Structure formats: C-alpha cells, structure tokens
Short mmCIF file of C-alpha atoms in Angstrom, two decimals:
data_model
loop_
_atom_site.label_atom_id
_atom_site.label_comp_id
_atom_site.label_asym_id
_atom_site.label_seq_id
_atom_site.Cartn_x
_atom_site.Cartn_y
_atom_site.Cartn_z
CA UNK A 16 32.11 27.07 109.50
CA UNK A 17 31.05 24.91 107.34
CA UNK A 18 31.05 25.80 103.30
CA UNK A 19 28.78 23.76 100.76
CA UNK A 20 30.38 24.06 96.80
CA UNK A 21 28.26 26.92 95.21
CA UNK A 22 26.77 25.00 92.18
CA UNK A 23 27.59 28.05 89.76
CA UNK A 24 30.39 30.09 90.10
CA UNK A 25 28.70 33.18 90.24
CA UNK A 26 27.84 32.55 93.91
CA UNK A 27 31.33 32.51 94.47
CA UNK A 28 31.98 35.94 93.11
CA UNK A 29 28.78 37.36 94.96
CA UNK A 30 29.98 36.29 98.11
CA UNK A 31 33.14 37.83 97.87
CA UNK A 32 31.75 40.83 96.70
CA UNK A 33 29.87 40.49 100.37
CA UNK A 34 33.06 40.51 102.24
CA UNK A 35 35.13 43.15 101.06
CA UNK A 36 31.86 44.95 99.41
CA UNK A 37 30.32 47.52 101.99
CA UNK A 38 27.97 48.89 99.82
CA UNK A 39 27.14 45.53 98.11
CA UNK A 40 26.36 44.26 101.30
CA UNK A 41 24.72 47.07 102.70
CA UNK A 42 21.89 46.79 99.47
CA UNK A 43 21.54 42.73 100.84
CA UNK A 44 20.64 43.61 104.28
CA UNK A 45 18.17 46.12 103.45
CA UNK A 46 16.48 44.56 100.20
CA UNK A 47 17.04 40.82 100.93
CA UNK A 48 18.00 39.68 104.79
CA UNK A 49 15.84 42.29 106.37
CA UNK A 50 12.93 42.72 103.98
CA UNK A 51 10.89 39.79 105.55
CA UNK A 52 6.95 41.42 104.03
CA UNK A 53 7.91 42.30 100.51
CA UNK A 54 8.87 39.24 98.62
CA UNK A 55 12.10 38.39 97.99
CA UNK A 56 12.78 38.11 94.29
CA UNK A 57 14.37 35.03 93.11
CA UNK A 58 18.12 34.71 92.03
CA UNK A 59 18.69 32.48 89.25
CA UNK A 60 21.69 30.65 89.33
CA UNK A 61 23.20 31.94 92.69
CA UNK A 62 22.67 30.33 96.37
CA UNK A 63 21.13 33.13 97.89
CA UNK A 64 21.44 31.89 100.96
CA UNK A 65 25.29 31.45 101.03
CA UNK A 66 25.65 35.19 100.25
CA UNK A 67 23.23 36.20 102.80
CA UNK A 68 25.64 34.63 105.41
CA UNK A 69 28.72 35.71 103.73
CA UNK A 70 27.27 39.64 104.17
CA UNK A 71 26.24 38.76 107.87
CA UNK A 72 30.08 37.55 108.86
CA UNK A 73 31.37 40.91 106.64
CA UNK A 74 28.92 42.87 108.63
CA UNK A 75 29.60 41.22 112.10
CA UNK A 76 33.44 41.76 111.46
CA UNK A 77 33.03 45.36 110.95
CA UNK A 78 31.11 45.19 114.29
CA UNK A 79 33.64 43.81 116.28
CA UNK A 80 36.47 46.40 114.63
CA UNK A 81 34.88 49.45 114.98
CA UNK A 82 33.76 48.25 118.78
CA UNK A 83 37.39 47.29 119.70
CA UNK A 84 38.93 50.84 118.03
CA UNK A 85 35.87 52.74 120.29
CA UNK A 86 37.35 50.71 123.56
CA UNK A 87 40.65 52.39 122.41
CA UNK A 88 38.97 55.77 121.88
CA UNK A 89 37.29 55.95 125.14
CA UNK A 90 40.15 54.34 127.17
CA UNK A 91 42.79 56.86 125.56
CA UNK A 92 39.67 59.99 126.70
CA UNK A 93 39.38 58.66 130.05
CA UNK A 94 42.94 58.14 131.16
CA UNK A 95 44.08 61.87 129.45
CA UNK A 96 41.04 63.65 131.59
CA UNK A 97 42.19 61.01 134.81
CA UNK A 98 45.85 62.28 134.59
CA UNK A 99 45.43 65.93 133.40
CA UNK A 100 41.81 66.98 134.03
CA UNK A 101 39.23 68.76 131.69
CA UNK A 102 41.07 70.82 129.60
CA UNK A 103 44.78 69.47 129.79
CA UNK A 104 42.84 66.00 129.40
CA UNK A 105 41.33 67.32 125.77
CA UNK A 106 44.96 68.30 124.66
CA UNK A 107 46.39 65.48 125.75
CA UNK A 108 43.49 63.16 124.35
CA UNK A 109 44.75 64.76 121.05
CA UNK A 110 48.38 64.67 121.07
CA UNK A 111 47.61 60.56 122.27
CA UNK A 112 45.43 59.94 119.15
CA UNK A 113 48.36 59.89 117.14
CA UNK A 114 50.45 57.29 119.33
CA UNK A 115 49.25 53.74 120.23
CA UNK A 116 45.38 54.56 119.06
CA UNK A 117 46.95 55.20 116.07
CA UNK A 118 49.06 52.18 115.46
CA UNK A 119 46.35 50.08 116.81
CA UNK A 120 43.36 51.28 114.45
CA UNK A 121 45.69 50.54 111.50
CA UNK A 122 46.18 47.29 112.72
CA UNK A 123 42.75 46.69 113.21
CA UNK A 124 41.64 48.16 109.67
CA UNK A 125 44.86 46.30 108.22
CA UNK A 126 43.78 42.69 110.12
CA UNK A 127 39.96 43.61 109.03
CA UNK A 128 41.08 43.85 105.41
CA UNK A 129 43.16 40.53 105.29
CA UNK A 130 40.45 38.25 106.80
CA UNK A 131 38.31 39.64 104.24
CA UNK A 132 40.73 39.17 101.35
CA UNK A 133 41.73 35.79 102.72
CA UNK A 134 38.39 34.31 103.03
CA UNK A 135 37.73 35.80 98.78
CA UNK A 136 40.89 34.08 97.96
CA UNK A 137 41.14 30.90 99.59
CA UNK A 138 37.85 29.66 101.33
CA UNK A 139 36.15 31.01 98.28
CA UNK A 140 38.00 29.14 96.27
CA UNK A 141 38.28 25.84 98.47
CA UNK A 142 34.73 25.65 100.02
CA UNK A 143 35.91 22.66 101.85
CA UNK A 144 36.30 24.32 105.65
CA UNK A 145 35.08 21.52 107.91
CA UNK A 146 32.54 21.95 111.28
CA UNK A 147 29.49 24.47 111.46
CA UNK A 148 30.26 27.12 113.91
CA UNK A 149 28.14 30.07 114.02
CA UNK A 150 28.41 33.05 116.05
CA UNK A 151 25.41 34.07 117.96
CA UNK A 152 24.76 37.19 115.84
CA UNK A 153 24.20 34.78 113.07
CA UNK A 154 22.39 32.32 114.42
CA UNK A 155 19.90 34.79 115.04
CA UNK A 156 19.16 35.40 111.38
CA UNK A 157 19.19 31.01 110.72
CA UNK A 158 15.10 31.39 110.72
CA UNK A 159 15.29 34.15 107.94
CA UNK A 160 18.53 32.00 105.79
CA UNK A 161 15.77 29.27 105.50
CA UNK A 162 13.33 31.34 104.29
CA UNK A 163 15.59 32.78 101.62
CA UNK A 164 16.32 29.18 100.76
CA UNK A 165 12.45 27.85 100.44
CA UNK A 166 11.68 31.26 98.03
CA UNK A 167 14.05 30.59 95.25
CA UNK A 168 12.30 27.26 94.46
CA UNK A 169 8.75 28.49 94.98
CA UNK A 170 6.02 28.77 91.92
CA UNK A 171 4.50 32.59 92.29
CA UNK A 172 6.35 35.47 91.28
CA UNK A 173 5.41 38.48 92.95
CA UNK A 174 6.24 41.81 90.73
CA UNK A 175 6.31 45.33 91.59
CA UNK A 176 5.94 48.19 88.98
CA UNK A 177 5.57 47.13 85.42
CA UNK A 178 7.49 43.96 84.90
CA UNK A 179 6.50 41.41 86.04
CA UNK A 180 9.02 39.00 85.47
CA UNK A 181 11.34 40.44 88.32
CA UNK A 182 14.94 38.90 88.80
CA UNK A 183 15.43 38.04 85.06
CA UNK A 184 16.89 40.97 83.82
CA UNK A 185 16.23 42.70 80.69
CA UNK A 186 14.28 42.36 77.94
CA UNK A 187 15.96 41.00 75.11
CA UNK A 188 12.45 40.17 72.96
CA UNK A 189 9.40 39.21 72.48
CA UNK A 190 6.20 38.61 69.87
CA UNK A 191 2.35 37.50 69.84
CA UNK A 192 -0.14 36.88 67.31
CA UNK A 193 -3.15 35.23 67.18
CA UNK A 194 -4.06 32.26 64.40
CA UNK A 195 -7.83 30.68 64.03
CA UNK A 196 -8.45 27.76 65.57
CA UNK A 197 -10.76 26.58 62.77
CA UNK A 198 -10.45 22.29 62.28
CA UNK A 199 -9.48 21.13 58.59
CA UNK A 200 -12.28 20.32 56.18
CA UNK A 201 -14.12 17.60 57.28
CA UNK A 202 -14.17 17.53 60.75
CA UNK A 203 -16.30 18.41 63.41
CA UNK A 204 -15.82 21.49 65.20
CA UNK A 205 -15.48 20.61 69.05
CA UNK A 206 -14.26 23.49 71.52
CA UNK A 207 -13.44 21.23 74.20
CA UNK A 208 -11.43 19.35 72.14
CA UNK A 209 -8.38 21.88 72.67
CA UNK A 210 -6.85 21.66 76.16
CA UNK A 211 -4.31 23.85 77.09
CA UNK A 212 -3.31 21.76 80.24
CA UNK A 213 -2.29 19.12 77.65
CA UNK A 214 -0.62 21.92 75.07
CA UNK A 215 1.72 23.03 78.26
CA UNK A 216 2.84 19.10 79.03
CA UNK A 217 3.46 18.49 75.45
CA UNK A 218 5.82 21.68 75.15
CA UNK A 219 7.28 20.76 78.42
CA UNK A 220 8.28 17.31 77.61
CA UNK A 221 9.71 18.53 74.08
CA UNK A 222 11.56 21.46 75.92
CA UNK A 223 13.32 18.56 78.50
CA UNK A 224 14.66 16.46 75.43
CA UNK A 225 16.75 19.59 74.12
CA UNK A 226 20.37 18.52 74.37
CA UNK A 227 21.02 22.12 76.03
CA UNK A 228 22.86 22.02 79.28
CA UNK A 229 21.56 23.84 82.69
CA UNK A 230 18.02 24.35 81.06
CA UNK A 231 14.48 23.86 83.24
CA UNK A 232 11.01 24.41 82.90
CA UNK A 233 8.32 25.12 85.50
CA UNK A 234 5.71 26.54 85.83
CA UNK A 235 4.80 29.68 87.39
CA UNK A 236 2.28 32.31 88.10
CA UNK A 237 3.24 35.64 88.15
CA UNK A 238 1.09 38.24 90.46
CA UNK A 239 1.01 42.09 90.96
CA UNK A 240 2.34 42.46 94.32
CA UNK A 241 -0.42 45.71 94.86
CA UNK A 242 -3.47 43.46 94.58
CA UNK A 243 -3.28 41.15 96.06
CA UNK A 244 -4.24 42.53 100.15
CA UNK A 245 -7.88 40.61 99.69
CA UNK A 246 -6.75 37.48 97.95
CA UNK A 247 -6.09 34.68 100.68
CA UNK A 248 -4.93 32.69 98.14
CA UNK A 249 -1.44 34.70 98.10
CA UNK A 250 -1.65 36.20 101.03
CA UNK A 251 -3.01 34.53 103.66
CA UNK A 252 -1.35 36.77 106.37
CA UNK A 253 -1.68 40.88 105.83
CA UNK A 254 1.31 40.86 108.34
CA UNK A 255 3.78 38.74 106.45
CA UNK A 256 5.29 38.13 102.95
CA UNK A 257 3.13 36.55 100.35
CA UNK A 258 3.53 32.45 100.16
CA UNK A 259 5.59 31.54 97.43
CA UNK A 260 4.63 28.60 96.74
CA UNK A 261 1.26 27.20 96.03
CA UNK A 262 -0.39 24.32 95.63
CA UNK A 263 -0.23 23.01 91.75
CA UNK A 264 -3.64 22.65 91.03
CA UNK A 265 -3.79 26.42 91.60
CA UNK A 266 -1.42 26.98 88.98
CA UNK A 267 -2.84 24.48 86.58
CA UNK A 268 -6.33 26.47 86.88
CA UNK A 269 -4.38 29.34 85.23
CA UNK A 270 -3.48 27.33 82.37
CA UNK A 271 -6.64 27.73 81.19
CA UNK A 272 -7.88 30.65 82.13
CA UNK A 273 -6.40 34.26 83.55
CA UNK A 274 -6.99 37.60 85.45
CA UNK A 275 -5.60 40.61 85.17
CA UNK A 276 -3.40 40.87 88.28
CA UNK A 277 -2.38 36.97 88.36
CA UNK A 278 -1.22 35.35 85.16
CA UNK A 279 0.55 31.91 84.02
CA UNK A 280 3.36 31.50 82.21
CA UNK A 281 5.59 28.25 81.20
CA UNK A 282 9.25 29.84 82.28
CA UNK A 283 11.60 27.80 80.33
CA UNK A 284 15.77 28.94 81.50
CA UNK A 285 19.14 28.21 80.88
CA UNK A 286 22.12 29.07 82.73
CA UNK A 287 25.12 29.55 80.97
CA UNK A 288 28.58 30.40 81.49
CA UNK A 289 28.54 29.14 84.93
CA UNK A 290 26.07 30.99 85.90
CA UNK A 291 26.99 34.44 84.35
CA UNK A 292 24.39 34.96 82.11
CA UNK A 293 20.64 33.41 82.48
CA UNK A 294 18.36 32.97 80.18
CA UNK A 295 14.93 32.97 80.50
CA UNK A 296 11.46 32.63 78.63
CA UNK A 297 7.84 33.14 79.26
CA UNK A 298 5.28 31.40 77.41
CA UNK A 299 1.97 32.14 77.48
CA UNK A 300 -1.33 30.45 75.69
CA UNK A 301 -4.62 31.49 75.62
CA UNK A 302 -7.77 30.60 73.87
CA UNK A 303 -11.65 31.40 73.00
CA UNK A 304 -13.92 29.38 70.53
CA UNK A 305 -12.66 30.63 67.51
CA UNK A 306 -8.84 31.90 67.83
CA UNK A 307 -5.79 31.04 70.00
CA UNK A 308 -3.66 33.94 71.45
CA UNK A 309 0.23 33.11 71.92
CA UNK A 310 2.90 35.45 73.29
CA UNK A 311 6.62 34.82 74.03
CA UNK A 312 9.07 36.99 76.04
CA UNK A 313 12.87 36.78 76.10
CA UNK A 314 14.56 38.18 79.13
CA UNK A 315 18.76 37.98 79.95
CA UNK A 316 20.97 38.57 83.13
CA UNK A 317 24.00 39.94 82.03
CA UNK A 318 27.55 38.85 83.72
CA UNK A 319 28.27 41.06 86.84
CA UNK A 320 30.06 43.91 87.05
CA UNK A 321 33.84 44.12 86.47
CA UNK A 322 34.65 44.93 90.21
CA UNK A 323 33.05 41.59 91.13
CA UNK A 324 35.65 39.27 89.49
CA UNK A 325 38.62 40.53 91.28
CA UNK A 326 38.74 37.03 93.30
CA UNK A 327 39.95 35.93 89.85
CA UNK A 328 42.98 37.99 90.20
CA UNK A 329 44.26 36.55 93.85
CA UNK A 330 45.15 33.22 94.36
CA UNK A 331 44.56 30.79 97.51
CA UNK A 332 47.44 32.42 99.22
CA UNK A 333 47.56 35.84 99.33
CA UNK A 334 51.13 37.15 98.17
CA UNK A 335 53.66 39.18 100.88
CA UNK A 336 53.48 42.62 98.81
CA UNK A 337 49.62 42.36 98.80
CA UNK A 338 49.38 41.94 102.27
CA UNK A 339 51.68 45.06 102.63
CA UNK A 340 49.72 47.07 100.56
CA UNK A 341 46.66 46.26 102.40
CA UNK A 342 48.56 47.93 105.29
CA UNK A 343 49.53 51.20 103.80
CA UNK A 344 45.89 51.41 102.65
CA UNK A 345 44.27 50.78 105.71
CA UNK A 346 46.69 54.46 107.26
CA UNK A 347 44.45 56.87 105.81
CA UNK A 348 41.12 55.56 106.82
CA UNK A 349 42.75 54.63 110.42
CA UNK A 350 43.57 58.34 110.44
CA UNK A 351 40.10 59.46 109.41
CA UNK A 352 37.58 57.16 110.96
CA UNK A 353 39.63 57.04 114.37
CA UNK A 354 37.08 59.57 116.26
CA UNK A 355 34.47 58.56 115.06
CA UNK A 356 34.75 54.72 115.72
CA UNK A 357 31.89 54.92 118.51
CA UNK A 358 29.57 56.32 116.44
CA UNK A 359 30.68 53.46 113.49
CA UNK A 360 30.08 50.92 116.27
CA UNK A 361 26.43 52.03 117.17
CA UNK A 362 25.67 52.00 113.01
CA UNK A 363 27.29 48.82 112.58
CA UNK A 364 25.84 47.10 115.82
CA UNK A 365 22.14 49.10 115.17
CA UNK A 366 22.06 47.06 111.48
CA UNK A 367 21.55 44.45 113.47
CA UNK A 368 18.15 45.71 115.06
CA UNK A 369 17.42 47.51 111.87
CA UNK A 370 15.42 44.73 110.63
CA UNK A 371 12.60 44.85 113.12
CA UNK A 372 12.74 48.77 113.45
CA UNK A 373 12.12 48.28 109.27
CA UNK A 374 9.73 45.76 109.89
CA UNK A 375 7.49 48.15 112.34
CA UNK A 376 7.55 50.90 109.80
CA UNK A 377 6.39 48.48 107.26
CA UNK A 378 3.50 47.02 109.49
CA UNK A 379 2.30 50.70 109.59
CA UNK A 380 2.23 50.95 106.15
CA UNK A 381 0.46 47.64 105.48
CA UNK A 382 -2.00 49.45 108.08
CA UNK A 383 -2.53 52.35 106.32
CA UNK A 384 -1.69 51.90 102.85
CA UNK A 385 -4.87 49.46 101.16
CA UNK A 386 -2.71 49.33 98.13
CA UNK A 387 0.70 48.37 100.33
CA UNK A 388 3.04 46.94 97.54
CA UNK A 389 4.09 42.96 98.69
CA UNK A 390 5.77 42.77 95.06
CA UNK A 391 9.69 42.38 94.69
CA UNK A 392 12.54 44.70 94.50
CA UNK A 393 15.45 43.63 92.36
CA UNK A 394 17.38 40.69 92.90
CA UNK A 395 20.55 40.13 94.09
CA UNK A 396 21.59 38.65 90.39
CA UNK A 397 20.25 41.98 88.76
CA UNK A 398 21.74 44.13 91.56
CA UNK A 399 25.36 43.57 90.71
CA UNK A 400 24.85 43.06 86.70
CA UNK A 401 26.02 44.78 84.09
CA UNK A 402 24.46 46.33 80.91
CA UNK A 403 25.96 44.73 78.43
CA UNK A 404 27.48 40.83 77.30
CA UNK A 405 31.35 40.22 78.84
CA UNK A 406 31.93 38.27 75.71
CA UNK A 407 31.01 38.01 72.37
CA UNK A 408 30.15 34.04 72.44
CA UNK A 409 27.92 35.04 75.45
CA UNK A 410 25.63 37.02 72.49
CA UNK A 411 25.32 34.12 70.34
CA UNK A 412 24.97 31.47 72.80
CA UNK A 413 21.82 33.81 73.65
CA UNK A 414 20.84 33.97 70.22
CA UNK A 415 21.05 30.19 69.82
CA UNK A 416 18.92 29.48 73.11
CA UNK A 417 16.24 31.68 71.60
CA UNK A 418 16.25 30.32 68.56
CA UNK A 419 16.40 26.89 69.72
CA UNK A 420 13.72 27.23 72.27
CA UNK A 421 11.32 29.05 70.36
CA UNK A 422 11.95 26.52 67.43
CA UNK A 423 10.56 24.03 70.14
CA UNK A 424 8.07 26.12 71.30
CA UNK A 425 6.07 26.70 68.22
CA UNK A 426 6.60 23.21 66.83
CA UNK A 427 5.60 21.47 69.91
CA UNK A 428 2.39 24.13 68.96
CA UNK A 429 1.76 22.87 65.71
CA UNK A 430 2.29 19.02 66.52
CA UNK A 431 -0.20 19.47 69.73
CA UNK A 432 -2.62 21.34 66.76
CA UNK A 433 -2.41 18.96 64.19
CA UNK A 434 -3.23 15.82 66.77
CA UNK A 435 -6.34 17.98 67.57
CA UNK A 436 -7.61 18.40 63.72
CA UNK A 437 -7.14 21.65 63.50
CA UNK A 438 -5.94 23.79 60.87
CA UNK A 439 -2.47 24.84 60.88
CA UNK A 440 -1.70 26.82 58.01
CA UNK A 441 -2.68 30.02 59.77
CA UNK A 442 0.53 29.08 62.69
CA UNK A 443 2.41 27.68 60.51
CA UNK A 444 2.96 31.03 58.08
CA UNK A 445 3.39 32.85 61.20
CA UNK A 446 5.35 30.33 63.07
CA UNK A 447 7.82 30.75 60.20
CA UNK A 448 8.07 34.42 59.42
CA UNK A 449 9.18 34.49 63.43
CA UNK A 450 11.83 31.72 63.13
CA UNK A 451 13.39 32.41 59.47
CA UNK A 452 12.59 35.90 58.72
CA UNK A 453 13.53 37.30 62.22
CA UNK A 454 9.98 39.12 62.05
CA UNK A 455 9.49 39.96 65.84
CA UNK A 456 5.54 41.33 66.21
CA UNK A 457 7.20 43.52 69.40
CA UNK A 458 10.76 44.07 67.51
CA UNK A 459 13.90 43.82 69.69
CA UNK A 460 17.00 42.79 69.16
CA UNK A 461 20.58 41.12 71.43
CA UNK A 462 23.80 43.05 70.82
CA UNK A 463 27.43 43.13 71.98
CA UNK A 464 27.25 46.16 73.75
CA UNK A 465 24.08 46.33 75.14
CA UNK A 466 20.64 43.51 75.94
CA UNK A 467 17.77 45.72 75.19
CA UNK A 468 14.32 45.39 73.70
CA UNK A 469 13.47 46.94 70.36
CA UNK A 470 10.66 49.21 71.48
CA UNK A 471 10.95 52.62 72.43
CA UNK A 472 9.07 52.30 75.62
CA UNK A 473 11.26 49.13 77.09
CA UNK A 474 14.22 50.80 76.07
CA UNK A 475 13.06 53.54 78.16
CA UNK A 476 12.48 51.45 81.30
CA UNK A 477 15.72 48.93 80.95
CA UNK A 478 17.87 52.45 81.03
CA UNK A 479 15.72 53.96 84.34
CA UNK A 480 15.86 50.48 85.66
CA UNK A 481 19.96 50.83 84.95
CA UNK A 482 20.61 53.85 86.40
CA UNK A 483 18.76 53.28 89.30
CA UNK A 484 20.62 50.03 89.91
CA UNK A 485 24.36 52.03 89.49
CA UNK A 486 22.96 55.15 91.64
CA UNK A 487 22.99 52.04 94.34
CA UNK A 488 25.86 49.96 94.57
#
C-alpha cells in the first residue's frame, strides 16, 4: 500500500477519523464514494481521495471480521444440532456461545481495533509504506477515486438549497454597493471602455503578489444544481453527474455578463493552520452604462471537531497498556454483537453493492423528478467541522486575511478605474467606510466562540445547517 504525504495535515486527521470512525465513514460512503449523479462538493485543503480509500480499507476490515465471527457462529450452530439434535442442539448452541466463540470474537474485535489504531498512529504519521497493493474490493472503486480526484480541481460549483458556495463553510461576511461609473470632467464618455475581463486579471495579478502563504485565486462559476436538466452546457448526460470542469472561455463569458441560476465569481482562499481553517472569498462585478455593482462574501471552515485530533494523543508505537485496554473494550461488544455477526456481515458486505442499488433509485428520480437536484451535499471538510475557532490566533489570522484581501480587492478596483478615466470619488468614500470604519452593507461579524454572519436570516441557516451536520456524525 502505497501512502503519498497529505499536503495539509488535516487529511491526516480525516483519514484516521475513517478508520476507527464508523459513523464518519458511514456519511463518506453514502454522500461522497457512492453518490456518483449529485456532485461531489469540493474539500478545500484535504485529499479527498486519500480518505475515500482510508474509509474503503475501514469498511473492508469490518467485512472480513464480522464474516470470520459468522463462520464461528454457524460452525458452533451446526456442530451443537450434529451432536445433540434440534432442541438439545439450541441449548447447547447457547451454553457454547460463551466458550471458544466467545474468546474468539474478542479477539477478533480486539485485533480489528489495533490495526485500526495502528494504522492512525504510525502509517498516519509516517506515510512512507512502500508498494501499491490493493485488495480487489478496492480496486473496484479505483474508477470512482479518480473521479473524486479530477472534481476538487474543477471550475463549476454546483449548489443545492440556498448557498451556493457549498464546501466553504459559514458565512463570516459580506457587503455590496453600487458607485456611478461617470468619467472625470473632460473626458469622453465611452461604455466599452470598461472591461470587466480586464478588471478580474488586474485583481488577480494584485491578489498573487500578497506575501500571504497557501492563498489562490481562480475562477469559478457557481450553478443551481435544480436547473440545470436542459442546459448541455453542465450537463451533458441526464444520467450522470454534472461536468465540473468547463472550458474557460465559458467562464470568461460570465465575467461579463450573468443569469440567474449560473453566476461568476473570482474565489480568492487561503489555507491556514495546516489546513484547519480555510478561508475563502467571492468576488463578484457587474456593470450597466451608468453604474457598477460590486459584492463581496466572506466564508470560513472551522477546525474539526475535538474527537478528530485524537491521533495527536498516540504516538507511532502504540503503548502496552493501550493495547490492553483495547482488549477489555472490545468484551462487551464481543458479548453483544456475537449473534448477530451474520446479519453484520450481510450489512457490511451489502455497502458494497449499495452504491448501484443507490444509483438505480436515483436514475428513477432523475426520470421522474424534472426538477431532480444534481447540486452538492456538504463536504467532507464541513462534515466533521466545528462551530466555532480552536484558537484565538485562528480569529485574527481570519480577520487579517479579510482585511488584507479586501484591501486588495477594492484598490486593485480603483487603480483598474482610474486607468479607465473614470471617476472615483463615488468608490473611493465607500471603499473606505468598508475598510476603516468596519461599515459592512450586509453586517456580520468573526468571533471566538462562534463564525456567523450578522444577519438574522444567515444566522438562522448556519445554526439549521449545524444541527443538521451534528444530528449526522
């Protein structure tokens, strides 16, 4: 098996959480691996790909445990009915249960547990395993890991429900206004003289000279994943997940213009912290004869959950009274989950299948449903984040991206006006009352305990959007 060094080390902490995480894992296979219409939405900062695999080996383990303890189940059934018939054989079968089936389903659960804590604490930590053996399970799903791989560096953003910028988190602000476009005294007026392809490169090329670390800018269109059945431009397949990535002149046609289910935005992120927090924003431009529209949004990934660090806490060899304990937990569920190992073993092994019995049902829908939803779910990032910063410096380093970037932003604005002729007083008063004064046209605001947006109604859909998240892992 061969292991490639995450580049942040949030993809280490993911995967582990795919090993020893059941219900982690279980959200990946049904949201992620096996959702092959809806789009998948992208994970910033995390090799989605890596923990896809690292959930398939956790899964396939499980597997092979529960089908080994249901040998020992049926075996111990068959030889107490053999030696004592019908109903001797039923009293026997239970009086056996607690002898060698016993003893060998806690060494199963105990031998399950330790390959799952040894690959969190040392291959996790080394990455360096040499060869590329796969297991034929896994090499089944190779097609679909390469898929994941190509969507996280696409252009197009499929959303589903209101926002649209899926897999960045929460809203931590935004603003718009709208200046005159009006040229100085004694110039000309000429409307084609502002291009907005040429505004976007300018920002763009100021953006990449900012000395901050980990920070890109692309562009992107984002589209609403319920209109998009008739547009071949997205979806040139009814049957199969929207392209993610188009051709650029597409997305440069959207610079200057927009509809109301597919829009542009310049998506300038940084990821921090190695990888624990991610920044993003979402610039947007607009323009008519007389006036030029200009919105920003702020969106943050918190740090994961607390649970998801424990790799921190074990080091590359895993210590003689851990591995103990790992036995004496693994009793009572060896006791419990004994009898009903065969029916564990059909779940386990039918997850495997799942995907194309999901994939049927979903055809259907696409079939019946003219307004079938392609958009995203949540991503893997925003399915094990928390609410709220880890650290204090995370909140100002998030404060000082913002202000940085938009500081960019709106001069790289003004610069791109002035070389045009055109009045800049109007920007310029509002350009500053956003940078000095903190005056946020939306409101909003980044505190220790919690990333929210200043409005009412966001604050109302970052808590559903919460809830719902914790309901499911």
């Amino acid at each position: 098996m061969m292991m490639n060094k995450p580049k942040y080390d949030i993809t280490r902490y993911l995967c582990a959480a795919a090993e020893i995480g059941p219900k982690f894992r279980t959200k990946v296979f049904d949201q992620i691996i096996d959702n092959t219409i809806r789009y998948v939405a992208p994970s910033y900062g995390v090799d989605v790909p890596l923990v896809a695999r690292h959930c398939i080996r956790g899964q396939i383990r499980d597997f092979i445990i529960e089908t080994l303890l249901s040998i020992v189940l049926v075996w111990t059934l068959f030889s107490s009915f053999n030696s004592y018939g019908i109903i001797g054989g039923i009293f026997r079968f239970l009086l056996t249960l607690f002898t060698y089936p016993w003893l060998i389903a806690i060494i199963l659960k105990w031998s399950n547990l330790y390959l799952g804590y040894k690959t969190v604490a040392k291959d996790l930590k080394e990455f360096d395993k040499k060869g590329d053996n796969r297991s034929l399970i896994e090499a089944q799903y190779e097609e679909r890991i390469k898929e994941l791989e190509e969507l996280q560096e696409g252009n197009v953003v499929y959303y589903s429900g209101y926002n649209p910028f899926v897999g960045s988190g929460n809203q931590v602000d935004g603003w718009s206004f709208v200046c005159s476009t009006k040229l100085k005294e004694g110039l000309e007026s000429d409307p084609n003289n502002l291009s907005l392809y040429a505004l976007y490169d300018l920002i763009d090329r100021n953006m990449n000279s900012l000395k901050i670390p980990n920070l890109t800018v692309r562009d992107k269109l984002f589209v609403n994943g319920r209109e998009i059945r008739e547009d071949a431009r997205f979806l040139p397949n009814l049957y199969e997940s929207p392209i993610s990535h188009v051709a650029e002149s597409l997305v440069d046609e959207f610079k200057e213009k927009w509809e109301e289910n597919v829009r542009y935005y310049q998506t300038v992120q940084v990821v921090g912290w190695q990888g624990n927090i991610v920044f993003s924003s979402f610039f947007r431009i607009t323009k008519n004869e007389k006036h030029l529209f200009v919105e920003a949004n702020y969106f943050a990934v918190p740090p994961l959950k607390s649970q998801f660090y424990e790799i921190d806490q074990l080091s590359s060899s895993i210590p003689f009274g851990r591995v103990m304990k790992m036995g004496v937990v693994s009793i009572i569920p060896a006791i419990l989950q004994l009898p009903l190992s065969p029916f564990r073993a059909i779940k386990y092994g039918m997850a495997f299948l799942k995907g194309q019995k999901n994939k049927k049902e979903l055809l259907q829908q696409v079939d019946i449903n003219q307004k079938f939803d392609y958009g995203a779910y949540e991503s893997i990032r925003e399915m094990a984040a928390r609410t709220d910063m880890q650290y204090f410096f995370q909140t100002t380093d998030l404060m000082m991206y913002k202000k940085e970037i938009e500081r960019c932003f709106t001069d790289s604005i003004v610069e791109y006006l002035e070389s045009t002729g055109i009045d800049t007083s109007e920007f310029i008063q509002r350009k500053e009352s956003i940078i000095n004064q903190g005056i946020m046209i939306n409101g909003g605001q980044v505190n220790g305990n919690v990333v929210s947006v200043g409005s009412i109604k966001n604050n109302i859909i970052n808590q559903a959007k919460n809830t719902f998240q914790n309901s499911n892992v």
